[in-house]
PDB file of C-alpha atoms in Angstrom:
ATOM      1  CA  UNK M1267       0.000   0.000   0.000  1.00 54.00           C
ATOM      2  CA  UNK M1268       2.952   2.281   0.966  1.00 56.00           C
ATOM      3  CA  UNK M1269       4.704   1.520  -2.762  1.00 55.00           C
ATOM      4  CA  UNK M1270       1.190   2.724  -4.367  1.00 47.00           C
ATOM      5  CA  UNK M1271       0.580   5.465  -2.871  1.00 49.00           C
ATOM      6  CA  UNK M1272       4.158   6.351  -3.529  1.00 52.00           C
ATOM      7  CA  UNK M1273       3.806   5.871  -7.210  1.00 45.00           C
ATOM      8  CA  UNK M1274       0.747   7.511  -6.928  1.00 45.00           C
ATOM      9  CA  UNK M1275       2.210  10.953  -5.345  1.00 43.00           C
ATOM     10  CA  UNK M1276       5.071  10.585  -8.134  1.00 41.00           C
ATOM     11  CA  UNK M1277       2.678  10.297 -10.518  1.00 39.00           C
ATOM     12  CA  UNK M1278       0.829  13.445  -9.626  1.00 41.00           C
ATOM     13  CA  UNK M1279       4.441  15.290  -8.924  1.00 40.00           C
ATOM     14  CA  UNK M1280       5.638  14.218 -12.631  1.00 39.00           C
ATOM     15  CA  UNK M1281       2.052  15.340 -14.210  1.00 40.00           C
ATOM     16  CA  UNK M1282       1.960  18.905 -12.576  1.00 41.00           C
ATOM     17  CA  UNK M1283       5.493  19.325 -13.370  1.00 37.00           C
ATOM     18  CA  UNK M1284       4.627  18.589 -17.107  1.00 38.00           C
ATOM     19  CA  UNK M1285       2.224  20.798 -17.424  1.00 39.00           C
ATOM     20  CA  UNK M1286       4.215  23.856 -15.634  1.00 39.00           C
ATOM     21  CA  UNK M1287       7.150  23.644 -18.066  1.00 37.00           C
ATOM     22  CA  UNK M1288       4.580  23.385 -21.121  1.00 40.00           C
ATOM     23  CA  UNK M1289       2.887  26.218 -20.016  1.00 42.00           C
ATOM     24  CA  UNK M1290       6.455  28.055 -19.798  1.00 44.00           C
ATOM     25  CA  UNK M1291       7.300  26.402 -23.149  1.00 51.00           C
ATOM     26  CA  UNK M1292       5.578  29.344 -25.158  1.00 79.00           C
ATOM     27  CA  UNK M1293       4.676  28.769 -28.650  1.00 91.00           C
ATOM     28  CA  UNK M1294       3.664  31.580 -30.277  1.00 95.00           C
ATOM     29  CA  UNK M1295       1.684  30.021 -33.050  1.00 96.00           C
ATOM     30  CA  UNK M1296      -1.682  32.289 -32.887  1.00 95.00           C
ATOM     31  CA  UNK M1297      -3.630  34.883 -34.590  1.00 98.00           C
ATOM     32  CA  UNK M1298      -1.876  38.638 -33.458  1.00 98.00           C
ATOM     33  CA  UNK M1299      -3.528  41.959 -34.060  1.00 98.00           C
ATOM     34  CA  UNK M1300      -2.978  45.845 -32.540  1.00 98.00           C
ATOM     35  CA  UNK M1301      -1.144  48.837 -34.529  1.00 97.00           C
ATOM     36  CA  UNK M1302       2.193  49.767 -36.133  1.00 96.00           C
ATOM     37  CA  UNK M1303       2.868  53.536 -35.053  1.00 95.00           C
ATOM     38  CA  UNK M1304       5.616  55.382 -37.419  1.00 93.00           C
ATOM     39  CA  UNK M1305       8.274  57.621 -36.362  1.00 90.00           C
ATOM     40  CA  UNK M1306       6.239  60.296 -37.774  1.00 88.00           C
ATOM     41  CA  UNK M1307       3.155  59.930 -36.256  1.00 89.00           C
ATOM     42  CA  UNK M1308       0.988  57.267 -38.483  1.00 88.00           C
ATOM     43  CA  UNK M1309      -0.756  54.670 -37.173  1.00 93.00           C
ATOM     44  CA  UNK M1310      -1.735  51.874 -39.055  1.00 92.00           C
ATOM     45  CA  UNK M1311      -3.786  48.513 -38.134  1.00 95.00           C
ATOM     46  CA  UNK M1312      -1.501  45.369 -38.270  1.00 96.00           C
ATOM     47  CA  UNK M1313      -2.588  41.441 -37.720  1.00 97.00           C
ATOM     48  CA  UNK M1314       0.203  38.631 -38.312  1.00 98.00           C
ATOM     49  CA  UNK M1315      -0.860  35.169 -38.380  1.00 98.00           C
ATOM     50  CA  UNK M1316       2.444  32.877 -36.770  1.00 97.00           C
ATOM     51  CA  UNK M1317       2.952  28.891 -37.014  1.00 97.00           C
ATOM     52  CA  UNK M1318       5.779  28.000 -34.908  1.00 97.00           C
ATOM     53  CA  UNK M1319       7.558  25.173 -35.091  1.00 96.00           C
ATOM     54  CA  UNK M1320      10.311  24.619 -32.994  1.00 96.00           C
ATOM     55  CA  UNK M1321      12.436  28.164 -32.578  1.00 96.00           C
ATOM     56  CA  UNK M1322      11.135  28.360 -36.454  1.00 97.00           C
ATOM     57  CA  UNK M1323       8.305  31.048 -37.163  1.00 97.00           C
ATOM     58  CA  UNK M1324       6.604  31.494 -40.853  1.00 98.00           C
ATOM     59  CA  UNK M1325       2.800  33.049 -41.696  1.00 98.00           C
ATOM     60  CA  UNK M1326       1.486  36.166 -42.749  1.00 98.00           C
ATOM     61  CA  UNK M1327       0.924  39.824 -42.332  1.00 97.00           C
ATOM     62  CA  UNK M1328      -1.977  42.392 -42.742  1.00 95.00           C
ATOM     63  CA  UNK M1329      -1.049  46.107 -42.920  1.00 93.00           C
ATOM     64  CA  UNK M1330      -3.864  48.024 -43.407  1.00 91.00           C
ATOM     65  CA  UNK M1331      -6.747  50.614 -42.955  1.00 86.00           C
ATOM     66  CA  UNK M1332      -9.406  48.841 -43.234  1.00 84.00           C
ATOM     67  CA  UNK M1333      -9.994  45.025 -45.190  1.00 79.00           C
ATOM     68  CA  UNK M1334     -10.472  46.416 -48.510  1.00 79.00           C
ATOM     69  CA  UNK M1335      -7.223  48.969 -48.186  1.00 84.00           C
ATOM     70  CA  UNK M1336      -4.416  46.720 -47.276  1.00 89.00           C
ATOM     71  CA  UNK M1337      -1.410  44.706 -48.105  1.00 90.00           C
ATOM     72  CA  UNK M1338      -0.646  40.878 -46.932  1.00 94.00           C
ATOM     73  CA  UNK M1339       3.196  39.575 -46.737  1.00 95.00           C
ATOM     74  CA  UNK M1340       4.544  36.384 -46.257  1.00 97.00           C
ATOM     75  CA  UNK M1341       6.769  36.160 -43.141  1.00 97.00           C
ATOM     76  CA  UNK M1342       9.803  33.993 -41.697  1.00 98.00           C
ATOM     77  CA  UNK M1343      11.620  34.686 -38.295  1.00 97.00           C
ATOM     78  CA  UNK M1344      12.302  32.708 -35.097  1.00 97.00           C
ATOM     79  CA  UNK M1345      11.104  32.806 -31.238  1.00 97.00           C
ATOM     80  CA  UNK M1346      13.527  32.224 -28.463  1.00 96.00           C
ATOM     81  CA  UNK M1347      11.629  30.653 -25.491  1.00 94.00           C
ATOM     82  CA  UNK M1348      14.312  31.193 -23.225  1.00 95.00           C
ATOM     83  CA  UNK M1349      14.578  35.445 -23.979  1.00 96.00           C
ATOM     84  CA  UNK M1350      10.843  35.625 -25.003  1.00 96.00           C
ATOM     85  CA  UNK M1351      11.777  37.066 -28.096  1.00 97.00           C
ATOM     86  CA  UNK M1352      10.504  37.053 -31.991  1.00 97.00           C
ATOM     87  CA  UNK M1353      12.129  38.141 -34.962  1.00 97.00           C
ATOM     88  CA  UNK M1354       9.686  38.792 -37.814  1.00 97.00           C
ATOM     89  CA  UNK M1355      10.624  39.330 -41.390  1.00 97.00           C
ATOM     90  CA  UNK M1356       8.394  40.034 -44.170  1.00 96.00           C
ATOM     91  CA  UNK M1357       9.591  38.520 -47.276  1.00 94.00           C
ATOM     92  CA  UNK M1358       7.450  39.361 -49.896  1.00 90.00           C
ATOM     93  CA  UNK M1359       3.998  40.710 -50.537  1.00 90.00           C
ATOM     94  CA  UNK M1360       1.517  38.411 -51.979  1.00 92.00           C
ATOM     95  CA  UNK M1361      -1.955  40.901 -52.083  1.00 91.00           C
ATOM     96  CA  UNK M1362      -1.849  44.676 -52.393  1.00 86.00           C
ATOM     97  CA  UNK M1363      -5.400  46.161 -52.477  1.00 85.00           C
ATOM     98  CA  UNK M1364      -4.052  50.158 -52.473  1.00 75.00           C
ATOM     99  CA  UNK M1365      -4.397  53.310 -53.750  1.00 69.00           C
ATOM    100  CA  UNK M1366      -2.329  54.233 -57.145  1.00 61.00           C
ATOM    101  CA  UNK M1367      -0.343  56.375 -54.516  1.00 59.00           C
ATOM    102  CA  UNK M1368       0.742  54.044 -51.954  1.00 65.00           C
ATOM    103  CA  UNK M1369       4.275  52.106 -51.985  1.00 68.00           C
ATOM    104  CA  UNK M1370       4.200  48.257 -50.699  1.00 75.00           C
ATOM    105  CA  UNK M1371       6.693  48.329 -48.248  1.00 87.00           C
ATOM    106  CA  UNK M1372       8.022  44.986 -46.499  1.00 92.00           C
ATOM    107  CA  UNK M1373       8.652  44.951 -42.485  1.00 95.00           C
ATOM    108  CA  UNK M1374      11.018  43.288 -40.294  1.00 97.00           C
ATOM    109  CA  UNK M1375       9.928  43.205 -36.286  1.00 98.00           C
ATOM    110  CA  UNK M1376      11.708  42.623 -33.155  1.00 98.00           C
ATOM    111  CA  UNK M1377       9.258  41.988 -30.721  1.00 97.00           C
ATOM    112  CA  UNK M1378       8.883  41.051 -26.812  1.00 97.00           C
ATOM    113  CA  UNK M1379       6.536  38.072 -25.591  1.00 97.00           C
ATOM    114  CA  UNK M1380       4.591  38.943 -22.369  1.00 96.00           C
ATOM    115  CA  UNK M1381       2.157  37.799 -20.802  1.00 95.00           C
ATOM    116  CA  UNK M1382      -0.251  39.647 -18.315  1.00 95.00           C
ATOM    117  CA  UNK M1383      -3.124  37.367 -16.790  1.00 95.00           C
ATOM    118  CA  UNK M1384      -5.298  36.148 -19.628  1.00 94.00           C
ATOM    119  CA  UNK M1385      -3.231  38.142 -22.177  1.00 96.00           C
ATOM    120  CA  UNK M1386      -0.871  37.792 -24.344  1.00 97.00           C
ATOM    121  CA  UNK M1387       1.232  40.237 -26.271  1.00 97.00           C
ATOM    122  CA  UNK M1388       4.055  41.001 -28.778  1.00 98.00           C
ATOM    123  CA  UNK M1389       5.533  44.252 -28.211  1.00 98.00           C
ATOM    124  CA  UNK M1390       8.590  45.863 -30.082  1.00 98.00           C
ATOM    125  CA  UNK M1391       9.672  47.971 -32.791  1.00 98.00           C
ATOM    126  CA  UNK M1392      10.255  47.940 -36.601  1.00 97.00           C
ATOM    127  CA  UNK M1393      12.028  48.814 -39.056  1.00 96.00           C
ATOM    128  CA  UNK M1394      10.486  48.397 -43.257  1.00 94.00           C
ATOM    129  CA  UNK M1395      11.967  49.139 -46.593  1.00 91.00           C
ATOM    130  CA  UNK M1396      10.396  49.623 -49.932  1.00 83.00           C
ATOM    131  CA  UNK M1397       9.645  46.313 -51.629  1.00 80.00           C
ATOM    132  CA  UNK M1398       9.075  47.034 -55.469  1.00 70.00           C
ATOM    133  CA  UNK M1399      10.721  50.141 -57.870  1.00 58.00           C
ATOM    134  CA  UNK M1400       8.009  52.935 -57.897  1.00 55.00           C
ATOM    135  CA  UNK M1401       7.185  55.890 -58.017  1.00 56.00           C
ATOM    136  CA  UNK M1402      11.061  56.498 -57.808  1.00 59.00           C
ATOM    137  CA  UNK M1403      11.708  54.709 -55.071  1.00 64.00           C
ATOM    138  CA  UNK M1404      14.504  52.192 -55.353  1.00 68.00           C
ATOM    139  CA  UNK M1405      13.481  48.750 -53.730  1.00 74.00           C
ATOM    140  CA  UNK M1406      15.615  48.569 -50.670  1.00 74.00           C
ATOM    141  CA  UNK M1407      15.025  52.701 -49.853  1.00 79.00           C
ATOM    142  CA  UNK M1408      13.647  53.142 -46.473  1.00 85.00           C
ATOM    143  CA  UNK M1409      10.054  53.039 -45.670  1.00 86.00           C
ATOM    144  CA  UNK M1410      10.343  54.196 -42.240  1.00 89.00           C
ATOM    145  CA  UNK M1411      10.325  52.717 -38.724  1.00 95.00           C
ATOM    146  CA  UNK M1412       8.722  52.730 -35.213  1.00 97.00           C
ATOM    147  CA  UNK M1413       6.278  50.566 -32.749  1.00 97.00           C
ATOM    148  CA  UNK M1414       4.134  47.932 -33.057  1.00 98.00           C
ATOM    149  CA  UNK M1415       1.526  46.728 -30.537  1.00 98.00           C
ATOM    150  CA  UNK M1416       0.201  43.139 -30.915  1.00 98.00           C
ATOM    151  CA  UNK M1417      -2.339  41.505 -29.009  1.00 98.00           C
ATOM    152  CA  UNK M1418      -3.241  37.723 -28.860  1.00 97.00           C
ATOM    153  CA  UNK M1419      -6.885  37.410 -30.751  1.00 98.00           C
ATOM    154  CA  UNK M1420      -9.431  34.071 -30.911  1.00 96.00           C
ATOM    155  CA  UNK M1421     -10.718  35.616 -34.811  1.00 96.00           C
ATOM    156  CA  UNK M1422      -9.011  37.362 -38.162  1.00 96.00           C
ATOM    157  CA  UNK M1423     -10.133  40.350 -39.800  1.00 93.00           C
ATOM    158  CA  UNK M1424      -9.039  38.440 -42.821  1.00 95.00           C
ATOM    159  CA  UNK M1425      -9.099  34.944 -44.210  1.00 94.00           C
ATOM    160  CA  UNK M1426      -7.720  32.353 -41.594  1.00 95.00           C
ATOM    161  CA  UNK M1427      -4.636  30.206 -42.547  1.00 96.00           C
ATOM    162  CA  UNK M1428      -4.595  26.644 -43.394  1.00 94.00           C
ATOM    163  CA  UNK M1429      -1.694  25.953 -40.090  1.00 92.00           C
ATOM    164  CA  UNK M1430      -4.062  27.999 -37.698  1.00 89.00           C
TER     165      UNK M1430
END
């Protein structure tokens, strides 16, 4: 009786310490959605969709006014459990539904993973550069840089992913 409840309070020991380090374990794989905020003042709606697989991060981004005036990227980057940190790259955009006027540019974020009760957050800056050759600006030129504001969301304002 002594050896079963033995096994029994090891049992219980190994299963809460499971689930502590999985819950540590982040995995940032979710739908993300807040604001970008220029150096000179604009503020723009962004959402990035994340898989994660291992330290490994690829989806997609919205930046946009509203869901008929945006663009969507394709991403790549990696999460570090250990500093809670994200590296974001845009690679390429794949949708651009803009004025004549407006420039796609592509971003790359550094962001912070926190978490405060129920929510969760990427926090950080960026820094973007122009993706295609118009309206004379050379592909590579800087598009500007500044904050960005993410917030853990349960629903897209666009189509969701396949991986989500």
């Amino acid at each position: 009786m002594k050896r079963f409840l033995s096994f029994k309070l090891f049992l219980l020991t190994a299963t809460f310490l499971l689930s502590y380090l999985n819950s540590y374990a982040q995995n940032v794989t979710r739908i993300w959605r807040g604001n970008f905020f220029t150096a000179d003042g604009n503020n723009y709606k962004f959402e990035v969709q994340i898989e994660q697989k291992g330290t490994k991060i690829s989806g997609v981004s919205y930046s946009y006014l509203s869901t008929v005036f945006y663009g969507k990227a394709t991403l790549t980057g990696s999460f570090s459990k250990s500093s809670q940190k994200a590296l974001v790259e845009e690679i390429k955009t794949v949708e651009v539904r803009m004025s004549d006027y407006s420039v796609p540019c592509i971003m790359k974020c550094s962001f912070v993973y926190t978490k405060s009760g129920r929510e969760e957050f990427l926090e950080g800056s960026f820094t973007s550069k122009h993706e295609k050759n118009s309206f004379g600006a050379k592909k590579g030129d800087d598009c500007g840089s500044g904050t960005v504001y993410l917030r853990r969301v349960t629903t897209s304002d666009f189509p969701v992913e396949p991986f989500l």
